[in-house]
mmCIF file of C-alpha atoms in Angstrom:
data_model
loop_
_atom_site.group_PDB
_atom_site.id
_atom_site.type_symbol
_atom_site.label_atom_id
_atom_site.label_comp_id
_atom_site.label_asym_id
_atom_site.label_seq_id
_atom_site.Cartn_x
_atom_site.Cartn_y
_atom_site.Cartn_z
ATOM 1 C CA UNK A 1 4.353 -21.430 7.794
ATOM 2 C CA UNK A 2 7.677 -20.340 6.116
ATOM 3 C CA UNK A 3 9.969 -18.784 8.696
ATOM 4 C CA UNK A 4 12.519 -17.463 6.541
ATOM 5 C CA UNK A 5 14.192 -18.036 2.706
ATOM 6 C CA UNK A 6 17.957 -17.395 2.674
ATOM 7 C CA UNK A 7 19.977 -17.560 -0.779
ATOM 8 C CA UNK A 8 23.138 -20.042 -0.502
ATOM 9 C CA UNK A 9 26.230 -18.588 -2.067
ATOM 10 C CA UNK A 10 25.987 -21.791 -4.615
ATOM 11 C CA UNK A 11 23.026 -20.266 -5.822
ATOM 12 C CA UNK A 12 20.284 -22.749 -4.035
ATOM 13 C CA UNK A 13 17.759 -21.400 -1.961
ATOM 14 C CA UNK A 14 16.995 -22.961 1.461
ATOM 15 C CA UNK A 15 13.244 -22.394 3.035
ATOM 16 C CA UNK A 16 12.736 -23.151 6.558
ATOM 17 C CA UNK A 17 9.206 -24.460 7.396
ATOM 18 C CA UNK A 18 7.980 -24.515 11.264
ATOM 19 C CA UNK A 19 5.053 -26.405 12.215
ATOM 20 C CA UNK A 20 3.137 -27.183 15.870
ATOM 21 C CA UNK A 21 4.012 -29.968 17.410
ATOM 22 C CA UNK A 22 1.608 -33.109 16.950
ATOM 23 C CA UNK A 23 0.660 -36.218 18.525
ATOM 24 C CA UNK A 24 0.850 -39.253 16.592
ATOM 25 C CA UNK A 25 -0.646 -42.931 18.332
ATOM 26 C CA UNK A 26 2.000 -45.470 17.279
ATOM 27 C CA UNK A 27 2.262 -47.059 14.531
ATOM 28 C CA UNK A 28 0.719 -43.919 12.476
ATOM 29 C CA UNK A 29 2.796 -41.935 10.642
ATOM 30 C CA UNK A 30 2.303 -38.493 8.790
ATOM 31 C CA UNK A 31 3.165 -37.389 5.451
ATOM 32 C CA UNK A 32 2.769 -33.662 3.856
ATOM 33 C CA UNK A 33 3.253 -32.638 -0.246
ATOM 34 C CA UNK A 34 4.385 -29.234 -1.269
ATOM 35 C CA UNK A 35 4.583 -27.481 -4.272
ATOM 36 C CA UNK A 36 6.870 -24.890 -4.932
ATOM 37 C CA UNK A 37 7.007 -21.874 -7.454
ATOM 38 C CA UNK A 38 10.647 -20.510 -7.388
ATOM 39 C CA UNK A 39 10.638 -17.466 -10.400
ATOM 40 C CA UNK A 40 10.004 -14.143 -11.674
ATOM 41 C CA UNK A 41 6.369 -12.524 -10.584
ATOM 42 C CA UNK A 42 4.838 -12.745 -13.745
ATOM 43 C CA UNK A 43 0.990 -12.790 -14.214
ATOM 44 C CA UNK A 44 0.760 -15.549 -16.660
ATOM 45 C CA UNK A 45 3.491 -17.384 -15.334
ATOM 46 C CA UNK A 46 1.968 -17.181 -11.385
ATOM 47 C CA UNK A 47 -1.538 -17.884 -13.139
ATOM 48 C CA UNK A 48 -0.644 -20.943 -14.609
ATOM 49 C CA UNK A 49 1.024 -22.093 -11.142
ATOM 50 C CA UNK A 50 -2.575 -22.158 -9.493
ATOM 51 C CA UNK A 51 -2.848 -21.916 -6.312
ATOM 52 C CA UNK A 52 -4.048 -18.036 -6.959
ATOM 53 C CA UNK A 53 -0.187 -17.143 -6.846
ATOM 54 C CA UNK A 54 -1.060 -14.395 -9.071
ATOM 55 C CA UNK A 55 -2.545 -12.387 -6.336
ATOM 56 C CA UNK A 56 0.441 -12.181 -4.248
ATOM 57 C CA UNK A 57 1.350 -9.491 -7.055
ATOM 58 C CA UNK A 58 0.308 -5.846 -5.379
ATOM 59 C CA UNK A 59 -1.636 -3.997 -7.195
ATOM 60 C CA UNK A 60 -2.861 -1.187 -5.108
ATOM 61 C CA UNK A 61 -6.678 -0.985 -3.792
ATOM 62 C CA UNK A 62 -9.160 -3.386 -4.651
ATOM 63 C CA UNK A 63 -10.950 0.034 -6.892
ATOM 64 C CA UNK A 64 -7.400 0.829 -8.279
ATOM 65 C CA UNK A 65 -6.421 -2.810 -9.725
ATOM 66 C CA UNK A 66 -8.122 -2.689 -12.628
ATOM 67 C CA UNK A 67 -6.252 0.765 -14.057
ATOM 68 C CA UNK A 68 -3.250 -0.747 -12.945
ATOM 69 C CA UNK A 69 -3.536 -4.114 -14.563
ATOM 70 C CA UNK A 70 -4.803 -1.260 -18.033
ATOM 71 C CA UNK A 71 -1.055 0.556 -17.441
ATOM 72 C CA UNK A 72 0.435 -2.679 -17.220
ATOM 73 C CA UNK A 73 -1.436 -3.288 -21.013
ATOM 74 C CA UNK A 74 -0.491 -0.201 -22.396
ATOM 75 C CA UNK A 75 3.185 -0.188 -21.019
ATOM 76 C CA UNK A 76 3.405 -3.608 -22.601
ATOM 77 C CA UNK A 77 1.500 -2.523 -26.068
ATOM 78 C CA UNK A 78 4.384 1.027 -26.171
ATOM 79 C CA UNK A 79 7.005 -1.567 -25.772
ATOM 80 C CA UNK A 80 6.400 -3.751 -28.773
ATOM 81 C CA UNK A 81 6.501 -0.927 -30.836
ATOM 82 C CA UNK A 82 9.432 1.090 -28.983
ATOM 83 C CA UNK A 83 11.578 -1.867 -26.967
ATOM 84 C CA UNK A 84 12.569 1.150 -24.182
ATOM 85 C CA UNK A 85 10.697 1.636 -21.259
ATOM 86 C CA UNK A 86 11.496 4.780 -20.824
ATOM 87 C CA UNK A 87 10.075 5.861 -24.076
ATOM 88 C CA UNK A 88 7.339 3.624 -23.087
ATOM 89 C CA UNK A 89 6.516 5.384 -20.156
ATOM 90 C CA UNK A 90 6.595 8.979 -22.031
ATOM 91 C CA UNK A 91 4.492 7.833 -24.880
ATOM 92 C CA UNK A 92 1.967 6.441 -21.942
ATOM 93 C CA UNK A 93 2.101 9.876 -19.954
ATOM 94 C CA UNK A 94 1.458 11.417 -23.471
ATOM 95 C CA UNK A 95 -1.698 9.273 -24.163
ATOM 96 C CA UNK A 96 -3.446 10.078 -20.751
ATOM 97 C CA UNK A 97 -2.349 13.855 -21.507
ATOM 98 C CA UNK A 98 -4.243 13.315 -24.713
ATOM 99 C CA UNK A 99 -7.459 12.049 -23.135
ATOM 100 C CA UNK A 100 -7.241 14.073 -19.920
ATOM 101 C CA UNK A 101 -6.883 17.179 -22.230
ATOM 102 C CA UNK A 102 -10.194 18.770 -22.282
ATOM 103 C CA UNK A 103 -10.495 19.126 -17.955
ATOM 104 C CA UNK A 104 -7.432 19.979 -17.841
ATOM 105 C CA UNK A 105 -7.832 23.460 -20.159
ATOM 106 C CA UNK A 106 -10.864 24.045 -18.533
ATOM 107 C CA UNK A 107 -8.894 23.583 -15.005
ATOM 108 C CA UNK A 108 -6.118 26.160 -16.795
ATOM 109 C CA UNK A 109 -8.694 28.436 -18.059
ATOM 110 C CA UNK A 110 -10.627 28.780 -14.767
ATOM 111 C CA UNK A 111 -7.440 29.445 -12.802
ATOM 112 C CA UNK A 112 -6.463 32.049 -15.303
ATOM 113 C CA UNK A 113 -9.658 33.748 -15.142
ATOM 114 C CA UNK A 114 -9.611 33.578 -11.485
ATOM 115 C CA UNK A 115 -6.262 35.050 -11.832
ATOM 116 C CA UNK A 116 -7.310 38.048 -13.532
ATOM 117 C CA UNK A 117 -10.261 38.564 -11.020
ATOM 118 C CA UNK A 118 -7.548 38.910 -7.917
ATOM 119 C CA UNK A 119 -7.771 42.564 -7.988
ATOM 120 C CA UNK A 120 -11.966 42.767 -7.471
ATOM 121 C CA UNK A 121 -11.598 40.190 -5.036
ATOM 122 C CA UNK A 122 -9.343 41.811 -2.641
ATOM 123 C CA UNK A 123 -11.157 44.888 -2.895
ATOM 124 C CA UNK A 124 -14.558 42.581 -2.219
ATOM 125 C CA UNK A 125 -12.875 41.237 1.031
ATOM 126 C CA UNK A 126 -11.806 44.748 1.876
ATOM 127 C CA UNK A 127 -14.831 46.709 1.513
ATOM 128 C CA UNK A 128 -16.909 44.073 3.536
ATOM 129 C CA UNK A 129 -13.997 42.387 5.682
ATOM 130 C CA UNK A 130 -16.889 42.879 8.387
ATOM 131 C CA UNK A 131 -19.591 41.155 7.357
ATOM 132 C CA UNK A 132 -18.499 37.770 6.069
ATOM 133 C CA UNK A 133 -21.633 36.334 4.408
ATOM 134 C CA UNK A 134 -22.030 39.523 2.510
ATOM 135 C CA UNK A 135 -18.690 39.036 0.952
ATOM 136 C CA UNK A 136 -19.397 35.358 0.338
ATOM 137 C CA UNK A 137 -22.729 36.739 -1.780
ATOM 138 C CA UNK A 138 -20.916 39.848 -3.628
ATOM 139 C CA UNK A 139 -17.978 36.801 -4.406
ATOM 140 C CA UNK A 140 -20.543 34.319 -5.713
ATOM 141 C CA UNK A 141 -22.352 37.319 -8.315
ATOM 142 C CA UNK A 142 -18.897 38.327 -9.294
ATOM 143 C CA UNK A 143 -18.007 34.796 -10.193
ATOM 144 C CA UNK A 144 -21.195 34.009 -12.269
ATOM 145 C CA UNK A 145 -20.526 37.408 -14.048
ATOM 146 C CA UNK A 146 -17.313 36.767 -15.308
ATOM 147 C CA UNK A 147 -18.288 32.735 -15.780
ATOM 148 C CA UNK A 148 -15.469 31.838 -13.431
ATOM 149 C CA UNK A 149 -15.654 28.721 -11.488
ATOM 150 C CA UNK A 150 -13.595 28.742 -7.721
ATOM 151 C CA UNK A 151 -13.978 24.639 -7.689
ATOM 152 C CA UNK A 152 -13.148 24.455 -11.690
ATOM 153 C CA UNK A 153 -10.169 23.387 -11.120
ATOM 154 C CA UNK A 154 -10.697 20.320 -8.769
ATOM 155 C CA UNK A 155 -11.672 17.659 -11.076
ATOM 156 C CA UNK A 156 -9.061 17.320 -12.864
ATOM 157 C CA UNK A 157 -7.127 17.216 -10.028
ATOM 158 C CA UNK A 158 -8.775 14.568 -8.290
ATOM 159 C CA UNK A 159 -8.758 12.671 -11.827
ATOM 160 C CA UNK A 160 -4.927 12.550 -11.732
ATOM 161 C CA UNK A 161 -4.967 11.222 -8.476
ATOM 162 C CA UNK A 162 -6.037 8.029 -9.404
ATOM 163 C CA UNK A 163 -3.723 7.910 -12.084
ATOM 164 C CA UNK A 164 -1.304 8.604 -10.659
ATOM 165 C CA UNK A 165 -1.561 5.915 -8.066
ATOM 166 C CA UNK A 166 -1.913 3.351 -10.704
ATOM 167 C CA UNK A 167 0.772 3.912 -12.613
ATOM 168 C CA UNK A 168 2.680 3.528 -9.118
ATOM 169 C CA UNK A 169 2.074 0.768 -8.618
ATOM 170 C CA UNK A 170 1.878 -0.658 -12.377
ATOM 171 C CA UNK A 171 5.250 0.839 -12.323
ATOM 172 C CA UNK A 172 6.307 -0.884 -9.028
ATOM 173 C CA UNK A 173 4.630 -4.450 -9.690
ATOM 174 C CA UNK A 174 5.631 -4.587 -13.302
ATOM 175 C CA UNK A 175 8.227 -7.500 -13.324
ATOM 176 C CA UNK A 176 9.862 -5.950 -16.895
ATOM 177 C CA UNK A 177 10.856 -2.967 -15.568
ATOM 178 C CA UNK A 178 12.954 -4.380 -12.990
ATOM 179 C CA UNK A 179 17.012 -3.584 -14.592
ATOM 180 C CA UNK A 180 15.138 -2.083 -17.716
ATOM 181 C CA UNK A 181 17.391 0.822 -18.546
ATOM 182 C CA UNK A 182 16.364 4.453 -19.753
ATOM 183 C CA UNK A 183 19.183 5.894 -21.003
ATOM 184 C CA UNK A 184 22.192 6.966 -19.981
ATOM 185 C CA UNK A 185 22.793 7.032 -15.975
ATOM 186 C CA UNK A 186 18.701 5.734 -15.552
ATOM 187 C CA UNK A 187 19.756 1.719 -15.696
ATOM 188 C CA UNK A 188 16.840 0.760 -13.624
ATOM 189 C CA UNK A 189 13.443 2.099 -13.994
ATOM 190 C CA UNK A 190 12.702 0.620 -10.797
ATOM 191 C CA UNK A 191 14.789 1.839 -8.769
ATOM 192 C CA UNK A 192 15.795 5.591 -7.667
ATOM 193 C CA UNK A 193 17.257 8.062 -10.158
ATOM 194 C CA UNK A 194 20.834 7.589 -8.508
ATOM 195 C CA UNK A 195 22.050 11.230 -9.150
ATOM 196 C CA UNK A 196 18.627 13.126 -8.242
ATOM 197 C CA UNK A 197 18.655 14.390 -11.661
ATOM 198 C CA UNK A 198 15.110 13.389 -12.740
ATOM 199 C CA UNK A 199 13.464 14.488 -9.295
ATOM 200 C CA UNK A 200 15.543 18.013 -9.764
ATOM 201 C CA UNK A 201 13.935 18.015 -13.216
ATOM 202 C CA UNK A 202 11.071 17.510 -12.134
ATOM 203 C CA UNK A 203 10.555 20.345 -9.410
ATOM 204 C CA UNK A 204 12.416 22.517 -11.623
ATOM 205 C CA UNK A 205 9.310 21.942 -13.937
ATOM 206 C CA UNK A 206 6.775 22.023 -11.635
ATOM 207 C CA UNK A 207 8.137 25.778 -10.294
ATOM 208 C CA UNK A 208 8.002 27.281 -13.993
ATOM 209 C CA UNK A 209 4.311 25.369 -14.156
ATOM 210 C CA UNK A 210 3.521 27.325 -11.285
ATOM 211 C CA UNK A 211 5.374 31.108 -12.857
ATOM 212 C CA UNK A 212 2.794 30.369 -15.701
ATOM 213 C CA UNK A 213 -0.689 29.826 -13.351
ATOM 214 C CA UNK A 214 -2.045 33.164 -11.445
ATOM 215 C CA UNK A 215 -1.429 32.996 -8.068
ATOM 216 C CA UNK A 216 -4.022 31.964 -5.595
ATOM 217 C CA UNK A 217 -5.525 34.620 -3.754
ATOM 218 C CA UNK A 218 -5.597 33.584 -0.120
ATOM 219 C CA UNK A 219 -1.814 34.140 1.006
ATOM 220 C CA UNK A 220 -1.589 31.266 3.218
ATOM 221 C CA UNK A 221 -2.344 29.106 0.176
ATOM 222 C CA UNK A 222 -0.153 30.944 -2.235
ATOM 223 C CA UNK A 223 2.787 29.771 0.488
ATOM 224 C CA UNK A 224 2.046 26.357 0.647
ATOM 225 C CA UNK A 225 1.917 26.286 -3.437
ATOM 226 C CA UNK A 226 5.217 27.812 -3.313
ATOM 227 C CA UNK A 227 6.900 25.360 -1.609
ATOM 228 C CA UNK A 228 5.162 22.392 -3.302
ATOM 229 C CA UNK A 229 7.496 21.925 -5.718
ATOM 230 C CA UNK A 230 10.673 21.607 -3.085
ATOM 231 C CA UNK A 231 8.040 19.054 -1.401
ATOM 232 C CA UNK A 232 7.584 16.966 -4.364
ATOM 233 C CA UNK A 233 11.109 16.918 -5.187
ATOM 234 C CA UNK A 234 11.889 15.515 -1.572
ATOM 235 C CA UNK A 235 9.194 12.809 -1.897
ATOM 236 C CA UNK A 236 10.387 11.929 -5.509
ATOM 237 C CA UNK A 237 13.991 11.890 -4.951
ATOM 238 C CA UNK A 238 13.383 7.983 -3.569
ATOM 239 C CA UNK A 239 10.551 6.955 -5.982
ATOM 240 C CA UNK A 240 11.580 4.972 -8.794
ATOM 241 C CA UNK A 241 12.982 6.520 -11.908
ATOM 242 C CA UNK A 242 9.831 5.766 -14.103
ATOM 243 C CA UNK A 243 7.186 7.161 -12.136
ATOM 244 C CA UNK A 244 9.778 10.408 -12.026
ATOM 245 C CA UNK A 245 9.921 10.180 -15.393
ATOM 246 C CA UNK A 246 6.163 10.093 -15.672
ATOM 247 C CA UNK A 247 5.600 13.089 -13.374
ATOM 248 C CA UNK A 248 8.038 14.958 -15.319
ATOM 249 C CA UNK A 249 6.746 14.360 -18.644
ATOM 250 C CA UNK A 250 3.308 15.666 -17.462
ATOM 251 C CA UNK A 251 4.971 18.449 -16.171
ATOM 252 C CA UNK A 252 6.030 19.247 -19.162
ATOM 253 C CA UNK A 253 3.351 18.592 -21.301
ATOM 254 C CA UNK A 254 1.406 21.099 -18.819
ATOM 255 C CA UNK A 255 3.892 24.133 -19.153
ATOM 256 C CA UNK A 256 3.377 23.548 -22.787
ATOM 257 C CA UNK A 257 -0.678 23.493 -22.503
ATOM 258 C CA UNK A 258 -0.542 26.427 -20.384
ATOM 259 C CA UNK A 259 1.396 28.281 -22.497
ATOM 260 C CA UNK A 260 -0.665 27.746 -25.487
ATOM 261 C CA UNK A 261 -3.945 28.714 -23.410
ATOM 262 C CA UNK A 262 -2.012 31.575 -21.625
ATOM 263 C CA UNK A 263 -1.068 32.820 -25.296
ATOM 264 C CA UNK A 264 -4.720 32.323 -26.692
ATOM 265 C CA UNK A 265 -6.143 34.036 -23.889
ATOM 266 C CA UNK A 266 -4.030 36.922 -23.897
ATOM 267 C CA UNK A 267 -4.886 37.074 -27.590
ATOM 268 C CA UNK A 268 -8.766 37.743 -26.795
#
């Protein structure tokens, strides 16, 4: 068992193997092999070492590995044709805005409708804040007669989760992003946006996301909304820069759909 790997200031590396103590009956003697891989964690390269080195890269849950080994793909296949993985990353968050599209206007379009029903609701919880199940039942008819959905919006919420969580770590086990500058102050994808300026952006996008959407109408809710974005900022100001730069794309690219629907909405 390795007990610890120190780097010489020559440049070697020195690993320090412990073992239990043994017993040998004279004149035996033992001997033991080792093979070594000293490099970069690449796939191919740990793959071709045997040994199954190429599992000791960390790619999230066993259910998760497989759409972070696909972001590793694409980030790879925007590179070739961009060589910046910054612009990588954006023209990957733009792809899965592409195909995530569709739930994602009907998640906008149910909380605008929702939005405009705010004012029969609150006099539905007023007129029967007494009798509870009643209110539930005159709720449920006044959603099916305006075709509003209350869990419309969940899906595609719970479908960003997961890709979210594998672009994490695609973003935090991909070897090639390690140093791999942005542009100006963003040197190193993988590591933290050493100003704060991309988490800032970010939250800064995320509040006018949330000016755009109706909002919710339980107050405690409508709270906890309203400080998300100072939340998220917090939690992002030590992520590394390209999953920042994800998020903030796909902020973005959501003000922008939201706008649109907003605008075609108001229109009808």
């Amino acid at each position: 068992q390795a007990q610890w790997i120190a780097s010489e200031p020559s440049g070697s590396v020195t690993v320090h193997l412990g073992y239990s103590p043994i017993t040998l009956p004279a004149p035996s003697a033992l001997s033991r092999q080792y093979e070594i891989y000293a490099g970069p964690k690449k796939p191919e390269r740990l793959a071709a070492a045997g040994a199954q080195l190429d599992r000791s890269i960390d790619l999230g849950w066993s259910w998760i590995a497989p759409l972070t080994r696909g972001f590793i793909w694409l980030l790879s296949a925007c590179y070739a044709v961009i060589p910046n993985y910054g612009v990588a990353i954006i023209l990957l968050t733009v792809m899965i805005r592409l195909l995530t599209a569709p739930l994602a206007s009907k998640q906008m379009r149910s909380m605008k409708r929702l939005g405009e029903l705010q004012p029969k609701i609150k006099e539905l919880q007023e007129r029967h804040k007494d009798d509870r199940e009643r209110q539930s039942q005159e709720m449920m008819k006044l959603y099916r007669e305006s075709g509003a959905n209350p869990l419309g919006g969940c899906l595609p919420m719970l479908l960003q989760f997961p890709v979210f969580i594998g672009l994490y770590y695609a973003l935090r086990s991909s070897f090639d992003l390690r140093q791999a500058p942005f542009a100006l102050w963003i040197t190193d994808l993988s590591s933290k946006d050493p100003f704060f300026i991309l988490p800032l952006l970010m939250g800064a996008a995320m509040f006018l996301q949330q000016k755009l959407n109706p909002p919710p109408p339980d107050p405690v809710q409508a709270k906890m909304m309203q400080i998300m974005p100072i939340v998220f900022t917090g939690f992002f100001a030590f992520f590394p820069a390209g999953l920042v730069l994800y998020w903030l794309t796909n902020s973005v690219l959501s003000i922008a759909q939201q706008w649109r629907i907003n605008k075609v909405l108001g229109a009808d």
